[in-house]
Coordinates of C-alpha atoms and ligand atoms in Angstrom, one line a residue:
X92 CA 11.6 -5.1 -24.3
X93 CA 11.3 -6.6 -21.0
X94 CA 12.8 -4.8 -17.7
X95 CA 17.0 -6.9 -17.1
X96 CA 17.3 -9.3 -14.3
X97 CA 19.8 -7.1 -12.4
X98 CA 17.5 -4.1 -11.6
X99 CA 14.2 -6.4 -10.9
X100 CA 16.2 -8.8 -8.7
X101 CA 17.2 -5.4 -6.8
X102 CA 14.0 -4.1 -6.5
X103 CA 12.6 -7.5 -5.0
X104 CA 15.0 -7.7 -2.8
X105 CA 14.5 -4.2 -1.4
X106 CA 10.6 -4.5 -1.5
X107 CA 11.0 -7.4 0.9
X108 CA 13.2 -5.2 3.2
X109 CA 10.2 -2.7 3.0
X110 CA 7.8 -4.9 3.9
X111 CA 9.4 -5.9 7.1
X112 CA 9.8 -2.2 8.0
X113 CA 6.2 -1.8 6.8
X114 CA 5.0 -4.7 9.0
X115 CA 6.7 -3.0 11.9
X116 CA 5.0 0.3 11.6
X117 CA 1.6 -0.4 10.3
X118 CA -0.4 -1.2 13.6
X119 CA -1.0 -5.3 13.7
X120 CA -4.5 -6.7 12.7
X121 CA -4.9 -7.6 16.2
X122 CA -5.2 -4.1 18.3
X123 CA -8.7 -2.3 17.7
X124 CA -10.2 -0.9 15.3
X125 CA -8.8 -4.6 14.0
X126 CA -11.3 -4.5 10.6
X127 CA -10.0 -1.0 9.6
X128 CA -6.1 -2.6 10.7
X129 CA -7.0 -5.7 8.4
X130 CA -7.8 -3.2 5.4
X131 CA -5.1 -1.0 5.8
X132 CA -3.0 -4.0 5.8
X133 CA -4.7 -6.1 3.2
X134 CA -4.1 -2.8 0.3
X135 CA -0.5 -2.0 1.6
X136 CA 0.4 -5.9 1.5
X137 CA -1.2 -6.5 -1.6
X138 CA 2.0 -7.0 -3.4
X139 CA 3.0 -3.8 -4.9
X140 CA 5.8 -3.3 -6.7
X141 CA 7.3 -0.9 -4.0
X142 CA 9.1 1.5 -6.6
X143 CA 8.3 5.0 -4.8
X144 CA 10.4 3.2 -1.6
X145 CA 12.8 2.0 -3.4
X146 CA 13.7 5.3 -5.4
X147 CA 13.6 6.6 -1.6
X148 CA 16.4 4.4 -0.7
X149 CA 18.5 4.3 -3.8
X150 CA 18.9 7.9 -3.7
X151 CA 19.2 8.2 -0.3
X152 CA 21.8 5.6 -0.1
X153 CA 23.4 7.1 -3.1
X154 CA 24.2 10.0 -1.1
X155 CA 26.0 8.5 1.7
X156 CA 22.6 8.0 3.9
X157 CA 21.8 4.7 6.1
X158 CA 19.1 2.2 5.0
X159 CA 17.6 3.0 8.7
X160 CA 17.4 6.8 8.0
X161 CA 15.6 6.2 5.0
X162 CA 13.2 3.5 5.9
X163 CA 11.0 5.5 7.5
X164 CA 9.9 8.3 4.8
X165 CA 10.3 5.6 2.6
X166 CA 7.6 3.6 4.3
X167 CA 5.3 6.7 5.0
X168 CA 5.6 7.3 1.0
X169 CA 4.2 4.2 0.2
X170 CA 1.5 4.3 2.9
X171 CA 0.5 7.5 0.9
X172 CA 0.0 5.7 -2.3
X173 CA -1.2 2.7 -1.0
X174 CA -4.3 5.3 0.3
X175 CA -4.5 7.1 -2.8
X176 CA -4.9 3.6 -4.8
X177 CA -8.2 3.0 -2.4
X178 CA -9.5 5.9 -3.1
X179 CA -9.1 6.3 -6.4
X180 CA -10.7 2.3 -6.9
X181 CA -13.7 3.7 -4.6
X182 CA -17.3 3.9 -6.7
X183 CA -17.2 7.3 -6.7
X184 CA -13.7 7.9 -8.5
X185 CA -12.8 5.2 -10.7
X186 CA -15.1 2.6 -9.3
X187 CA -12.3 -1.1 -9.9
X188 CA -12.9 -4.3 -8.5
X189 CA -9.5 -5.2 -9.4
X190 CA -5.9 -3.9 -7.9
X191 CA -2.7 -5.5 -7.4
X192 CA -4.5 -8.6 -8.5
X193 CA -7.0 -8.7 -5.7
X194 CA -10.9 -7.4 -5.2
X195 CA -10.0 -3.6 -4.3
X196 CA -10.3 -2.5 -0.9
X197 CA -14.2 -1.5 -1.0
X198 CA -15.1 -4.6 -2.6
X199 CA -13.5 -6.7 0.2
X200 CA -14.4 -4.5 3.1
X201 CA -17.0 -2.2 2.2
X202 CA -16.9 1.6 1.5
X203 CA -17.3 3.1 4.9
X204 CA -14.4 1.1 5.8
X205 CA -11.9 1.5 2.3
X206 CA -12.3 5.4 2.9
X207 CA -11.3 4.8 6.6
X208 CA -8.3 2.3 5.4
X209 CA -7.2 5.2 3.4
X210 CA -7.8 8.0 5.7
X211 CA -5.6 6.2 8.6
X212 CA -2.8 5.2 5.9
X213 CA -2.3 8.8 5.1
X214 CA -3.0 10.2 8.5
X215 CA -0.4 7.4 9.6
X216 CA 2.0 8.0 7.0
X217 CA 2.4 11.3 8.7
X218 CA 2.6 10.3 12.2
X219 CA 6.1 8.0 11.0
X220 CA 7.0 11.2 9.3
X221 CA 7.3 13.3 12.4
X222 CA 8.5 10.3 14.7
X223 CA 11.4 11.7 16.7
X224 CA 12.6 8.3 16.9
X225 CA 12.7 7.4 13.5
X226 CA 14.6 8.8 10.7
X227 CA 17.1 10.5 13.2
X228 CA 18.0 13.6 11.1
X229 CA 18.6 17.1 12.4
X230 CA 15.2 18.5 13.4
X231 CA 15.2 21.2 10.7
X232 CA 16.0 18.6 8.0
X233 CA 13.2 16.2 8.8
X234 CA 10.5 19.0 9.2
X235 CA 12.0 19.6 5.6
X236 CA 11.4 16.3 4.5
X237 CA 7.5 16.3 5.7
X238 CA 7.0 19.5 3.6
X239 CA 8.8 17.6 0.3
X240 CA 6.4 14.5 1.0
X241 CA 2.8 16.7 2.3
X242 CA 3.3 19.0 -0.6
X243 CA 3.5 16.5 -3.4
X244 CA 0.4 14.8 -1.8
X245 CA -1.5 18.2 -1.8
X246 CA -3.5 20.1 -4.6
X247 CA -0.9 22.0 -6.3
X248 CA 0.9 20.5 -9.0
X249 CA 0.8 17.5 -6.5
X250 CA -1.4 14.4 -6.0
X251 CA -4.9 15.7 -5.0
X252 CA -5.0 18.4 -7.6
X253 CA -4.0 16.1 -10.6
X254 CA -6.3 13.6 -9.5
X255 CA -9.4 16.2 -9.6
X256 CA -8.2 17.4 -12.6
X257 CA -7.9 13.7 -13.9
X258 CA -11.9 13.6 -12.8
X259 CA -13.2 16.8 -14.2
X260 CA -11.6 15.8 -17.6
X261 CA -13.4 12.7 -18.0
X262 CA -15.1 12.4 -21.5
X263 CA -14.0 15.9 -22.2
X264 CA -11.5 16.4 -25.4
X265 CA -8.3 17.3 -23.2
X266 CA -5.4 19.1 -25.1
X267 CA -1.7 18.1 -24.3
X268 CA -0.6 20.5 -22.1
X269 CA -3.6 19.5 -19.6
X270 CA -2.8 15.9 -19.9
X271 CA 1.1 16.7 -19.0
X272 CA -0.4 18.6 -16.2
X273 CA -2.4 15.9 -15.0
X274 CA 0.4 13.4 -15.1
X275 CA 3.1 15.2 -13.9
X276 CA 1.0 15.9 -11.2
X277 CA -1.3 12.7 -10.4
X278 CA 1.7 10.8 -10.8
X279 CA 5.0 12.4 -10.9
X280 CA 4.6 14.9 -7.5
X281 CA 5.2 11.8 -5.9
X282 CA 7.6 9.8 -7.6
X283 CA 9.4 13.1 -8.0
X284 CA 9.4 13.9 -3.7
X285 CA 10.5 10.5 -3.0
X286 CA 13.8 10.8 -4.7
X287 CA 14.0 14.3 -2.9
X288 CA 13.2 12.6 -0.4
X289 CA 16.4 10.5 -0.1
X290 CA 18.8 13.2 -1.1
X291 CA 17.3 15.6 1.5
X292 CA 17.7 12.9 4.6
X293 CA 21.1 12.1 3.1
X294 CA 22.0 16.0 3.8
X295 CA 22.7 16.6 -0.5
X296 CA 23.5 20.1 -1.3
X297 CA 20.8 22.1 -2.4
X298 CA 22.2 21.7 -5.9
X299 CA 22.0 17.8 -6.0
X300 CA 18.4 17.8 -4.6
X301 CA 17.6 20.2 -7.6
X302 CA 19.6 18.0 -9.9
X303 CA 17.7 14.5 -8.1
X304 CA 14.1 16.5 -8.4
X305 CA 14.8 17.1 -12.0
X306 CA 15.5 13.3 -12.4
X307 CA 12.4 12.5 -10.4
X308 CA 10.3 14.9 -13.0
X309 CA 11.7 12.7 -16.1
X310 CA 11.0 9.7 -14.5
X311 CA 7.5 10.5 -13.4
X312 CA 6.2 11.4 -16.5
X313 CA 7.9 8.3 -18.0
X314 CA 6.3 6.1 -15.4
X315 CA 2.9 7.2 -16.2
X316 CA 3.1 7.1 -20.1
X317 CA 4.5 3.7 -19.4
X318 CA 1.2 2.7 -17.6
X319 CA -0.9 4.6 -20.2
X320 CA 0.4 2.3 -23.0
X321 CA 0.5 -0.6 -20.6
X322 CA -3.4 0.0 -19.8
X323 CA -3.6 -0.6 -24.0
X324 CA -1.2 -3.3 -24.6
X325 CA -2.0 -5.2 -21.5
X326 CA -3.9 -7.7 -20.0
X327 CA -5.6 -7.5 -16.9
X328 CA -4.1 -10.9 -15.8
X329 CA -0.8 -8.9 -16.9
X330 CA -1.4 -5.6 -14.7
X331 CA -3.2 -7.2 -11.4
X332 CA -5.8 -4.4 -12.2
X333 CA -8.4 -3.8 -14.6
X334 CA -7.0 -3.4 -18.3
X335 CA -8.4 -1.4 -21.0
X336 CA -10.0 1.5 -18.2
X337 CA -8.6 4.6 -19.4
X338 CA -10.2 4.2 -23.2
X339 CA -14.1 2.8 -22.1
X340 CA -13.8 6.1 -19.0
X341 CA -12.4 8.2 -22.2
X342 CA -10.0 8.8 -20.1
X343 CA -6.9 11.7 -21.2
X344 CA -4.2 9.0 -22.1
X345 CA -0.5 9.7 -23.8
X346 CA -1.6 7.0 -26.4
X347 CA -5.0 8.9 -26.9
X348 CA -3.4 12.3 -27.7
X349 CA -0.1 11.7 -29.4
X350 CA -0.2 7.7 -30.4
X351 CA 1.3 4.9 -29.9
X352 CA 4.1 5.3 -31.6
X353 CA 5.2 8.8 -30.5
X354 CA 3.9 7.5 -26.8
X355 CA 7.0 5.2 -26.6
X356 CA 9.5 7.9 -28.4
X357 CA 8.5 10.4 -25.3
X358 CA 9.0 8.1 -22.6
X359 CA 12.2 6.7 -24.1
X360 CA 13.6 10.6 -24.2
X361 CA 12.7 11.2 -21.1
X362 CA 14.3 7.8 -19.8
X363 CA 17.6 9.1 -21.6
X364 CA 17.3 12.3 -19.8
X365 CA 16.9 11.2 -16.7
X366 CA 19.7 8.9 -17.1
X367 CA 21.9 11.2 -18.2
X368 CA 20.6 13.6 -14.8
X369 CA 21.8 10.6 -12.8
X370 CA 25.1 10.1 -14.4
X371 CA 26.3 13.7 -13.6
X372 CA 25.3 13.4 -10.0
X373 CA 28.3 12.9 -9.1
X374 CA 27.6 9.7 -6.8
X375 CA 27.4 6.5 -7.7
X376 CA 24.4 6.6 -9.6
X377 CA 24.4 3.1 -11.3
X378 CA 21.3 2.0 -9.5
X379 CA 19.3 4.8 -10.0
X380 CA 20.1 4.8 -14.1
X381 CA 18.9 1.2 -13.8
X382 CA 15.4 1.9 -12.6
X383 CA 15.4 4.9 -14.9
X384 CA 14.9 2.3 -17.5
X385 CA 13.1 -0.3 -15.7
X386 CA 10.6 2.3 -15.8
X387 CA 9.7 2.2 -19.1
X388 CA 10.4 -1.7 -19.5
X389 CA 8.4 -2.8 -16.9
X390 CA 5.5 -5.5 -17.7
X391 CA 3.0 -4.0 -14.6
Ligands
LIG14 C1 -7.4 9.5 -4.7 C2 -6.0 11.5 -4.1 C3 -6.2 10.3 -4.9 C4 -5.3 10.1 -5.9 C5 -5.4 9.0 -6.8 C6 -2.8 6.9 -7.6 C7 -4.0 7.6 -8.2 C8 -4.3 9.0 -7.7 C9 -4.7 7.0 -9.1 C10 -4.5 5.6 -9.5 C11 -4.7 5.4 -10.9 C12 -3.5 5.8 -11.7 C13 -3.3 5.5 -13.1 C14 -2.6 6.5 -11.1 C15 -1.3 6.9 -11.6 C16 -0.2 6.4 -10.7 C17 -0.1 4.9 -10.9 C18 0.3 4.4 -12.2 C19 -0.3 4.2 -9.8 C20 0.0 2.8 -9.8 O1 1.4 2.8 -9.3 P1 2.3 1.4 -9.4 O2 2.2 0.9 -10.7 O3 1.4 0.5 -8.4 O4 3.6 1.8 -8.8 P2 1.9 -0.6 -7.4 O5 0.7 -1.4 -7.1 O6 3.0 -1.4 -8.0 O7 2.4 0.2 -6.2

């Protein structure tokens, strides 16, 4: 199944509104430190597919919020992936030459600088964050928001602390509930605080974030057993980054532990769910069923 025109028309059309936001708040290539400006730049405009953003917007607009109010934290977001994918490429982690179909920042720029690139994004990402100027939300809200966003990229159930987790299991036999921990975490903390995210800077009731985080958990954990089975059905070519890496790293894969098969059952029920989160909302929630499925039909 491939993802419907619809939703991947809307998604490109948003990602190109996020790159012009991105362009604006990323300093240029030309102000010093210009190499560590270049790299920064060169992974953030690599051509991702912008879905962390997106979800930031769709919910946020969902709610009742501006594009403007959202851009920011939707920005900052992806400049928080965008570091953790240098890092995670660096030798020391997973150690690719390949990511969103370029050399990976280390390979271009070197290591000293990649860790730097990725330092600055996520120092950076925080800086837009507590910009007085920029989201334009009631103080107490947007200190709210940068507690949503640093705690998913923290240790605890969040970012950092799947990502270590993801390490220590390497080549280790790792039981189910570990690998749902490592997902939900790696992956989901932040897929799951940038639809928070957009409900919180659109002033939802604490009941609707709730509702929208417990969307953002199905959809996470979709999203990442979607990209396990991708990593084993796909081409490199396909992906823009190196196929095939989980298995040869024996890394703790959906696929691995439960199959194939039973792989794509998961994902699909946790697509349903989360669709069926969305529906009761209570807001137009059309867009945000859409990418609930797009999720798992994606082709990268
Ligand atoms: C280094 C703190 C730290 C964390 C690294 C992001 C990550 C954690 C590792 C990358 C490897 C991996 C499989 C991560 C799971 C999340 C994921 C599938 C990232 C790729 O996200 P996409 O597909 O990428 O949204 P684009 O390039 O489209 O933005």
């Amino acid at each position: 199944m491939s993802a419907p025109e619809p939703i991947t028309s809307y998604l490109a059309q948003r990602a190109e509104e996020i790159n012009a936001w991105l362009d604006r708040l990323v300093p240029s290539e030309t102000i010093p430190p210009q190499q560590l400006h270049c790299a920064m730049r060169y992974s953030l405009f690599a051509g991702g597919k912008r879905l962390r953003p997106a979800l930031v917007l769709a919910t946020g607009e969902a709610f009742g919020a501006s594009t403007e109010s959202l851009m920011p934290a939707a920005c900052a977001i992806e400049m928080i992936h965008t570091y953790s994918l240098i890092h995670d490429d660096l030798p020391a982690m997973d150690n690719d030459d390949l990511r969103r179909g370029r050399p990976t920042c280390h390979k271009k720029f070197g290591e000293a600088t990649a860790i730097l690139a990725g330092d600055a994004l996520l120092t950076h990402a925080f800086r837009v964050l507590s910009d007085d100027r920029g989201m334009k939300i009631d103080p107490a809200r947007q200190v709210r928001v940068i507690r949503e966003i640093a705690t998913a990229a923290d240790t605890v159930d969040a970012l950092i602390g799947g990502q270590m987790a993801d390490i220590e299991g390497e080549g280790k036999p790792t039981d189910a509930a570990t690998l749902e921990y490592i997902h939900r975490s790696k992956t989901g903390a932040m897929i799951r605080a940038s639809v928070v995210t957009g409900a919180i800077i659109a002033g939802a009731s604490d009941d609707s974030v709730e509702e929208v985080r417990a969307y953002g958990s199905a959809i996470g954990l979709a999203f990442q057993i979607a990209d396990d089975i991708l990593d084993v059905t796909s081409t490199s070519e396909q992906l823009g980054k190196t196929a095939g890496k989980d298995m040869a790293a024996l890394k703790a894969t959906y696929p691995a532990i439960h199959g194939l098969e039973s792989s794509h059952a998961r994902a699909r029920e946790l697509v349903e769910e989360a669709v069926r989160i969305a529906a009761r909302l209570g807001v137009a929630s059309g867009v945000l069923e859409e990418i609930a499925r797009f999720i798992i039909a994606r082709r990268s």
